[in-house]
């Protein structure tokens, strides 16, 4: 594939997620440009380092790094790896960095993130959801630690591709891009279905890692927290079902087995909490609770967890 | 009242609760004897000090203090202020310190504490439940800080007084004893009713003070934790109702107003947690959850809180 034929990729928010996928795509020969804020100086000087338990250590130096989206070349794909808490503030940068008909992929957890960003983007941009199954965190400015996994599921949300065939072509291109970088990737028919399924994991593990100050191994090893995790997962399944998204049978069991294989994994929300960053409570808790409530479904344990986290988040940043 | 006519009172477990009531009764002229374990030496040397925001500073020196129940004179009333977590271990001491037909009062929170102790006591002893509405904690060995309140509700559980009239005489005597010490006190007809009502407060505030590392003022000031407290209270009301105990209308509102008046009060469970003592999870959470479940009532938020606390308790003491 000649350089000119390759899509140009922009990374909006070069934290753990954006950094990981950006470095992996750059390493595979894609033309990747990184938008950074507070870490720009460090990355411009020292480059980006990915310490991966699977792919070894990757170092990019120099990095095509930018402090302002206005300075970036127009990109065909924009991968948004920032926290959902900053989405509305990022819309102008996304618009500035987007080529005509660009594909904007929200590599984020939670519900309704596309719905909330869509009104802020021009109709000419494609909006996709991307769900990352990955254990990764930012160890320092420009340094990303990758513990396990890395798969990306893509789904089309909205934009110029109005028929299924055109959407499928876009999804196939996106999937091929991640696969060319050595990563598992699949296209999913429904972004909402995909987001609810991911929430089955995020809702218990993200929240409890903050509330109980514990990693996945500790949370699963204790009989009480293990039972709480399962009860939360089943409430999320009920919420999803009320909203019309039936999660495949055996999904909870598979999630638990997969999580047991993640050694001592500390979910991203625990990292956010320890670094006094805002927690993604709106996307991961408030939106699913509201969607389930609109469908007549209460999720009392999820709501209790959300309220406890909202208290901690407020104290943590006050 | 001559010394000889006064009932002799034994305090089993001279922590915050036992210490407070013991000092107040001794100050009122009752013959009070204190059983201590780890703090015996400190109290024998320095006495007992009660720093009360209401009653001023009270100092008893020397204290009628004992390290072994076998050394105590036989007491007419035994006030058990120890944690429910040590009840079964305390039964032999209670029996040794009890005069014939003694009244054993469990000044403890939670459900089924009398049921669990009763089989360990001889039938000749009266067993009563006592619920303390008080803000008090142990600041150091033999030093008790009293912030607010102090009322005791008494109810008869089991023993030689088989008819209501005989039980009422005993309760009246107990109530008069606390009133003589300047404390509000009332007799309650049903110990279960009284315990469920107290749980409406204990379940949210004890647990959340540990889980969110916060005092009552902070928990009520935040809209999310305030809503969680109310939701937990309403679940406890439902559990109580399922078990046949209807809590008076407006009780939750009154509890919240009373709590708002307790400035920066840190519930006892938070003190226990900080000092790595076992939490009273069996009496305050597991027993009510089991009782409600037997009556066909789920309390999902209470159960989630219990499971989270059980995890923290295990980690805290490992």
Short mmCIF file of C-alpha atoms in Angstrom, two decimals, chain A residues 7-305:
data_model
loop_
_atom_site.label_atom_id
_atom_site.label_comp_id
_atom_site.label_asym_id
_atom_site.label_seq_id
_atom_site.Cartn_x
_atom_site.Cartn_y
_atom_site.Cartn_z
CA UNK A 7 -5.90 7.02 5.12
CA UNK A 8 -4.57 9.79 7.30
CA UNK A 9 -5.47 9.25 10.93
CA UNK A 10 -5.86 11.87 13.62
CA UNK A 11 -5.83 10.99 17.31
CA UNK A 12 -7.98 13.36 19.36
CA UNK A 13 -6.88 12.98 22.95
CA UNK A 14 -3.62 11.09 23.26
CA UNK A 15 -4.14 9.38 26.60
CA UNK A 16 -3.99 5.63 27.18
CA UNK A 17 -6.53 4.66 24.51
CA UNK A 18 -5.65 7.25 21.88
CA UNK A 19 -1.96 6.71 22.49
CA UNK A 20 -2.17 2.93 22.22
CA UNK A 21 -4.14 2.82 18.99
CA UNK A 22 -2.20 5.72 17.49
CA UNK A 23 1.15 4.10 18.16
CA UNK A 24 -0.04 0.71 16.87
CA UNK A 25 -1.38 2.27 13.67
CA UNK A 26 1.75 4.39 13.15
CA UNK A 27 3.91 1.29 13.68
CA UNK A 28 1.87 -0.43 10.94
CA UNK A 29 2.79 2.36 8.55
CA UNK A 30 -0.27 4.59 8.78
CA UNK A 31 0.12 8.35 8.71
CA UNK A 32 -0.91 9.22 12.26
CA UNK A 33 -1.18 12.70 13.78
CA UNK A 34 -1.60 13.23 17.50
CA UNK A 35 -3.48 16.10 19.14
CA UNK A 36 -2.27 16.73 22.68
CA UNK A 37 -2.99 19.24 25.38
CA UNK A 38 -1.08 19.23 28.65
CA UNK A 39 1.37 16.56 27.52
CA UNK A 40 2.37 18.23 24.25
CA UNK A 41 5.77 19.48 25.46
CA UNK A 42 6.74 16.15 27.00
CA UNK A 43 5.74 14.18 23.88
CA UNK A 44 7.38 16.66 21.50
CA UNK A 45 10.62 16.26 23.45
CA UNK A 46 10.59 12.58 24.41
CA UNK A 47 8.20 11.00 21.91
CA UNK A 48 5.55 8.40 22.64
CA UNK A 49 6.40 5.12 24.33
CA UNK A 50 4.15 2.09 24.40
CA UNK A 51 5.16 -0.66 26.81
CA UNK A 52 3.03 -3.57 25.74
CA UNK A 53 2.95 -7.00 27.35
CA UNK A 54 1.92 -8.34 23.94
CA UNK A 55 3.66 -6.17 21.34
CA UNK A 56 6.82 -5.26 23.25
CA UNK A 57 8.10 -1.72 23.61
CA UNK A 58 7.34 0.70 20.80
CA UNK A 59 8.85 4.14 20.71
CA UNK A 60 7.91 6.90 18.28
CA UNK A 61 10.28 9.84 18.02
CA UNK A 62 9.68 12.35 16.55
CA UNK A 63 5.90 12.31 16.88
CA UNK A 64 3.58 14.17 14.52
CA UNK A 65 2.24 16.02 17.53
CA UNK A 66 0.07 19.15 17.67
CA UNK A 67 -1.10 21.43 20.38
CA UNK A 68 -3.84 22.95 18.21
CA UNK A 69 -6.19 21.15 15.87
CA UNK A 70 -5.86 24.07 13.43
CA UNK A 71 -2.26 23.01 12.80
CA UNK A 72 -3.13 19.41 11.93
CA UNK A 73 -3.46 18.18 8.35
CA UNK A 74 -7.05 17.21 7.50
CA UNK A 75 -7.57 13.58 8.53
CA UNK A 76 -9.74 10.85 6.98
CA UNK A 77 -10.24 9.09 10.27
CA UNK A 78 -10.40 10.75 13.65
CA UNK A 79 -10.08 8.46 16.65
CA UNK A 80 -11.38 10.15 19.78
CA UNK A 81 -9.67 8.59 22.79
CA UNK A 82 -10.38 11.42 25.23
CA UNK A 83 -12.70 10.94 28.18
CA UNK A 84 -16.41 11.39 27.48
CA UNK A 85 -16.37 14.16 30.09
CA UNK A 86 -14.64 16.43 27.53
CA UNK A 87 -16.58 15.52 24.37
CA UNK A 88 -18.48 18.77 23.93
CA UNK A 89 -15.29 20.77 24.41
CA UNK A 90 -13.57 18.63 21.75
CA UNK A 91 -16.12 19.20 18.98
CA UNK A 92 -14.36 22.27 17.53
CA UNK A 93 -11.05 20.38 17.36
CA UNK A 94 -12.72 17.43 15.67
CA UNK A 95 -14.25 19.73 13.06
CA UNK A 96 -10.96 21.51 12.40
CA UNK A 97 -9.00 18.27 11.99
CA UNK A 98 -11.59 16.52 9.79
CA UNK A 99 -11.18 16.08 6.03
CA UNK A 100 -14.34 16.19 3.91
CA UNK A 101 -16.43 13.14 4.71
CA UNK A 102 -14.14 12.11 7.54
CA UNK A 103 -15.00 9.23 9.82
CA UNK A 104 -15.10 10.21 13.49
CA UNK A 105 -14.81 7.20 15.81
CA UNK A 106 -15.59 7.60 19.51
CA UNK A 107 -13.34 5.06 21.24
CA UNK A 108 -15.23 5.53 24.47
CA UNK A 109 -17.34 3.70 27.01
CA UNK A 110 -20.86 4.49 28.08
CA UNK A 111 -24.18 5.22 26.52
CA UNK A 112 -25.44 8.05 24.31
CA UNK A 113 -21.98 9.47 23.66
CA UNK A 114 -22.68 9.69 19.92
CA UNK A 115 -26.14 11.20 20.49
CA UNK A 116 -24.64 13.90 22.69
CA UNK A 117 -21.83 14.78 20.26
CA UNK A 118 -23.82 14.50 17.01
CA UNK A 119 -25.58 17.90 17.22
CA UNK A 120 -22.17 19.57 17.55
CA UNK A 121 -20.80 18.07 14.30
CA UNK A 122 -21.63 18.97 10.68
CA UNK A 123 -23.84 16.50 8.82
CA UNK A 124 -21.01 15.79 6.35
CA UNK A 125 -19.03 13.87 8.98
CA UNK A 126 -19.59 10.19 9.62
CA UNK A 127 -19.92 9.32 13.29
CA UNK A 128 -19.03 5.85 14.50
CA UNK A 129 -18.83 4.21 17.86
CA UNK A 130 -15.83 2.14 18.81
CA UNK A 131 -15.62 -0.15 21.80
CA UNK A 132 -12.18 -1.13 22.99
CA UNK A 133 -11.62 -4.36 24.85
CA UNK A 134 -8.26 -3.57 26.31
CA UNK A 135 -6.28 -3.24 29.54
CA UNK A 136 -4.20 -0.13 29.14
CA UNK A 137 -3.28 2.91 31.20
CA UNK A 138 -1.13 6.01 30.98
CA UNK A 139 1.90 5.63 33.23
CA UNK A 140 3.37 9.11 32.66
CA UNK A 141 3.27 11.88 30.04
CA UNK A 142 3.62 10.09 26.70
CA UNK A 143 4.11 6.66 28.30
CA UNK A 144 1.42 4.01 27.86
CA UNK A 145 1.31 0.67 29.64
CA UNK A 146 -0.57 -2.06 27.80
CA UNK A 147 -1.38 -5.12 29.90
CA UNK A 148 -3.70 -7.24 27.78
CA UNK A 149 -6.21 -7.49 24.90
CA UNK A 150 -6.75 -4.73 22.34
CA UNK A 151 -9.76 -5.60 20.19
CA UNK A 152 -11.99 -2.89 18.74
CA UNK A 153 -15.66 -3.29 17.80
CA UNK A 154 -16.98 -0.69 15.38
CA UNK A 155 -20.54 0.36 14.64
CA UNK A 156 -21.96 3.10 12.46
CA UNK A 157 -23.98 5.75 14.26
CA UNK A 158 -24.94 8.52 11.82
CA UNK A 159 -23.82 10.62 8.92
CA UNK A 160 -23.80 10.66 5.11
CA UNK A 161 -23.92 6.83 4.78
CA UNK A 162 -27.64 6.36 5.06
CA UNK A 163 -27.97 2.85 3.63
CA UNK A 164 -26.67 -0.32 5.22
CA UNK A 165 -24.43 -1.21 2.28
CA UNK A 166 -22.58 2.12 2.39
CA UNK A 167 -22.23 1.86 6.16
CA UNK A 168 -20.85 -1.65 5.80
CA UNK A 169 -18.16 -0.44 3.37
CA UNK A 170 -17.04 2.14 5.91
CA UNK A 171 -17.06 -0.35 8.75
CA UNK A 172 -15.07 -2.85 6.67
CA UNK A 173 -12.46 -0.17 5.96
CA UNK A 174 -12.21 0.66 9.65
CA UNK A 175 -11.98 -2.98 10.66
CA UNK A 176 -9.26 -3.58 8.01
CA UNK A 177 -7.30 -0.61 9.37
CA UNK A 178 -7.18 -2.03 12.90
CA UNK A 179 -6.43 -5.51 11.59
CA UNK A 180 -3.53 -4.11 9.54
CA UNK A 181 -2.17 -2.85 12.88
CA UNK A 182 -2.30 -6.39 14.25
CA UNK A 183 -5.43 -5.86 16.32
CA UNK A 184 -8.63 -7.89 16.43
CA UNK A 185 -11.57 -5.90 15.12
CA UNK A 186 -15.17 -6.55 14.19
CA UNK A 187 -18.10 -4.61 12.82
CA UNK A 188 -21.26 -4.54 14.89
CA UNK A 189 -24.74 -3.90 13.55
CA UNK A 190 -26.00 -1.82 16.48
CA UNK A 191 -23.97 0.69 18.42
CA UNK A 192 -26.52 0.68 21.25
CA UNK A 193 -26.36 -3.09 21.55
CA UNK A 194 -22.56 -2.93 21.58
CA UNK A 195 -22.54 -0.15 24.17
CA UNK A 196 -24.95 -1.97 26.50
CA UNK A 197 -22.83 -5.12 26.26
CA UNK A 198 -19.70 -3.21 27.17
CA UNK A 199 -21.56 -1.63 30.10
CA UNK A 200 -22.11 -5.08 31.57
CA UNK A 201 -18.39 -4.94 32.34
CA UNK A 202 -17.85 -1.22 32.88
CA UNK A 203 -20.66 -0.61 35.34
CA UNK A 204 -19.48 -3.06 38.01
CA UNK A 205 -15.73 -2.98 37.50
CA UNK A 206 -15.12 0.71 36.89
CA UNK A 207 -17.27 1.80 39.80
CA UNK A 208 -16.21 -0.81 42.33
CA UNK A 209 -12.53 -0.27 41.55
CA UNK A 210 -13.03 3.32 42.77
CA UNK A 211 -15.44 2.62 45.61
CA UNK A 212 -13.47 -0.31 47.04
CA UNK A 213 -10.03 0.86 45.91
CA UNK A 214 -9.31 -2.52 44.40
CA UNK A 215 -8.26 -4.17 41.15
CA UNK A 216 -10.17 -6.83 39.22
CA UNK A 217 -8.31 -9.73 40.84
CA UNK A 218 -9.14 -8.58 44.38
CA UNK A 219 -12.75 -7.81 43.46
CA UNK A 220 -13.30 -11.27 42.01
CA UNK A 221 -11.44 -13.13 44.77
CA UNK A 222 -13.80 -11.99 47.54
CA UNK A 223 -17.15 -13.81 47.64
CA UNK A 224 -19.16 -10.71 48.59
CA UNK A 225 -17.76 -8.36 45.96
CA UNK A 226 -17.97 -11.19 43.41
CA UNK A 227 -21.68 -11.58 44.19
CA UNK A 228 -22.15 -7.81 43.96
CA UNK A 229 -20.44 -7.74 40.55
CA UNK A 230 -22.76 -10.45 39.27
CA UNK A 231 -25.84 -8.73 40.69
CA UNK A 232 -24.83 -5.45 39.03
CA UNK A 233 -24.24 -7.27 35.73
CA UNK A 234 -27.68 -8.83 35.86
CA UNK A 235 -29.28 -5.45 36.50
CA UNK A 236 -27.49 -4.08 33.41
CA UNK A 237 -28.80 -7.02 31.38
CA UNK A 238 -32.31 -6.18 32.57
CA UNK A 239 -31.82 -2.51 31.65
CA UNK A 240 -30.54 -3.49 28.21
CA UNK A 241 -33.45 -5.89 27.67
CA UNK A 242 -35.96 -3.20 28.68
CA UNK A 243 -34.38 -0.95 26.03
CA UNK A 244 -34.69 -3.74 23.44
CA UNK A 245 -31.12 -5.06 23.46
CA UNK A 246 -30.90 -8.70 24.37
CA UNK A 247 -27.42 -9.69 25.42
CA UNK A 248 -26.48 -13.25 24.38
CA UNK A 249 -26.95 -15.96 26.98
CA UNK A 250 -23.78 -16.82 28.83
CA UNK A 251 -22.34 -13.33 28.30
CA UNK A 252 -21.91 -12.63 32.04
CA UNK A 253 -20.05 -15.90 32.53
CA UNK A 254 -17.74 -15.16 29.60
CA UNK A 255 -17.06 -11.65 30.93
CA UNK A 256 -16.16 -13.04 34.34
CA UNK A 257 -13.81 -15.64 32.87
CA UNK A 258 -12.13 -13.05 30.64
CA UNK A 259 -11.74 -10.71 33.62
CA UNK A 260 -10.22 -13.42 35.77
CA UNK A 261 -7.48 -13.69 33.15
CA UNK A 262 -6.63 -9.96 33.50
CA UNK A 263 -4.05 -10.06 36.28
CA UNK A 264 -4.38 -7.27 38.82
CA UNK A 265 -6.05 -4.96 36.31
CA UNK A 266 -7.01 -1.57 37.67
CA UNK A 267 -9.85 -0.12 35.55
CA UNK A 268 -9.48 3.32 34.00
CA UNK A 269 -11.93 4.94 36.40
CA UNK A 270 -9.69 4.06 39.33
CA UNK A 271 -6.78 5.74 37.54
CA UNK A 272 -8.95 8.78 36.89
CA UNK A 273 -9.96 8.91 40.55
CA UNK A 274 -6.41 8.59 41.85
CA UNK A 275 -5.31 11.40 39.56
CA UNK A 276 -8.30 13.52 40.60
CA UNK A 277 -9.67 13.66 37.07
CA UNK A 278 -13.44 13.82 36.59
CA UNK A 279 -15.05 10.37 36.49
CA UNK A 280 -17.08 9.34 33.44
CA UNK A 281 -20.26 9.01 35.48
CA UNK A 282 -22.60 10.58 32.96
CA UNK A 283 -21.84 8.17 30.10
CA UNK A 284 -21.32 5.02 32.19
CA UNK A 285 -24.03 5.46 34.84
CA UNK A 286 -26.42 8.37 34.40
CA UNK A 287 -27.25 7.73 30.72
CA UNK A 288 -27.92 3.99 31.15
CA UNK A 289 -29.99 4.67 34.29
CA UNK A 290 -32.03 7.26 32.41
CA UNK A 291 -32.48 5.03 29.35
CA UNK A 292 -33.59 2.09 31.51
CA UNK A 293 -35.93 4.32 33.54
CA UNK A 294 -37.54 5.61 30.32
CA UNK A 295 -38.17 1.97 29.44
CA UNK A 296 -39.73 1.37 32.87
CA UNK A 297 -36.77 -0.49 34.35
CA UNK A 298 -35.17 0.32 37.70
CA UNK A 299 -31.56 -0.68 38.34
CA UNK A 300 -31.36 -0.07 42.12
CA UNK A 301 -27.84 -1.37 42.72
CA UNK A 302 -26.50 0.50 39.70
CA UNK A 303 -28.19 3.65 40.96
CA UNK A 304 -26.75 3.21 44.46
CA UNK A 305 -23.29 2.71 42.98
#
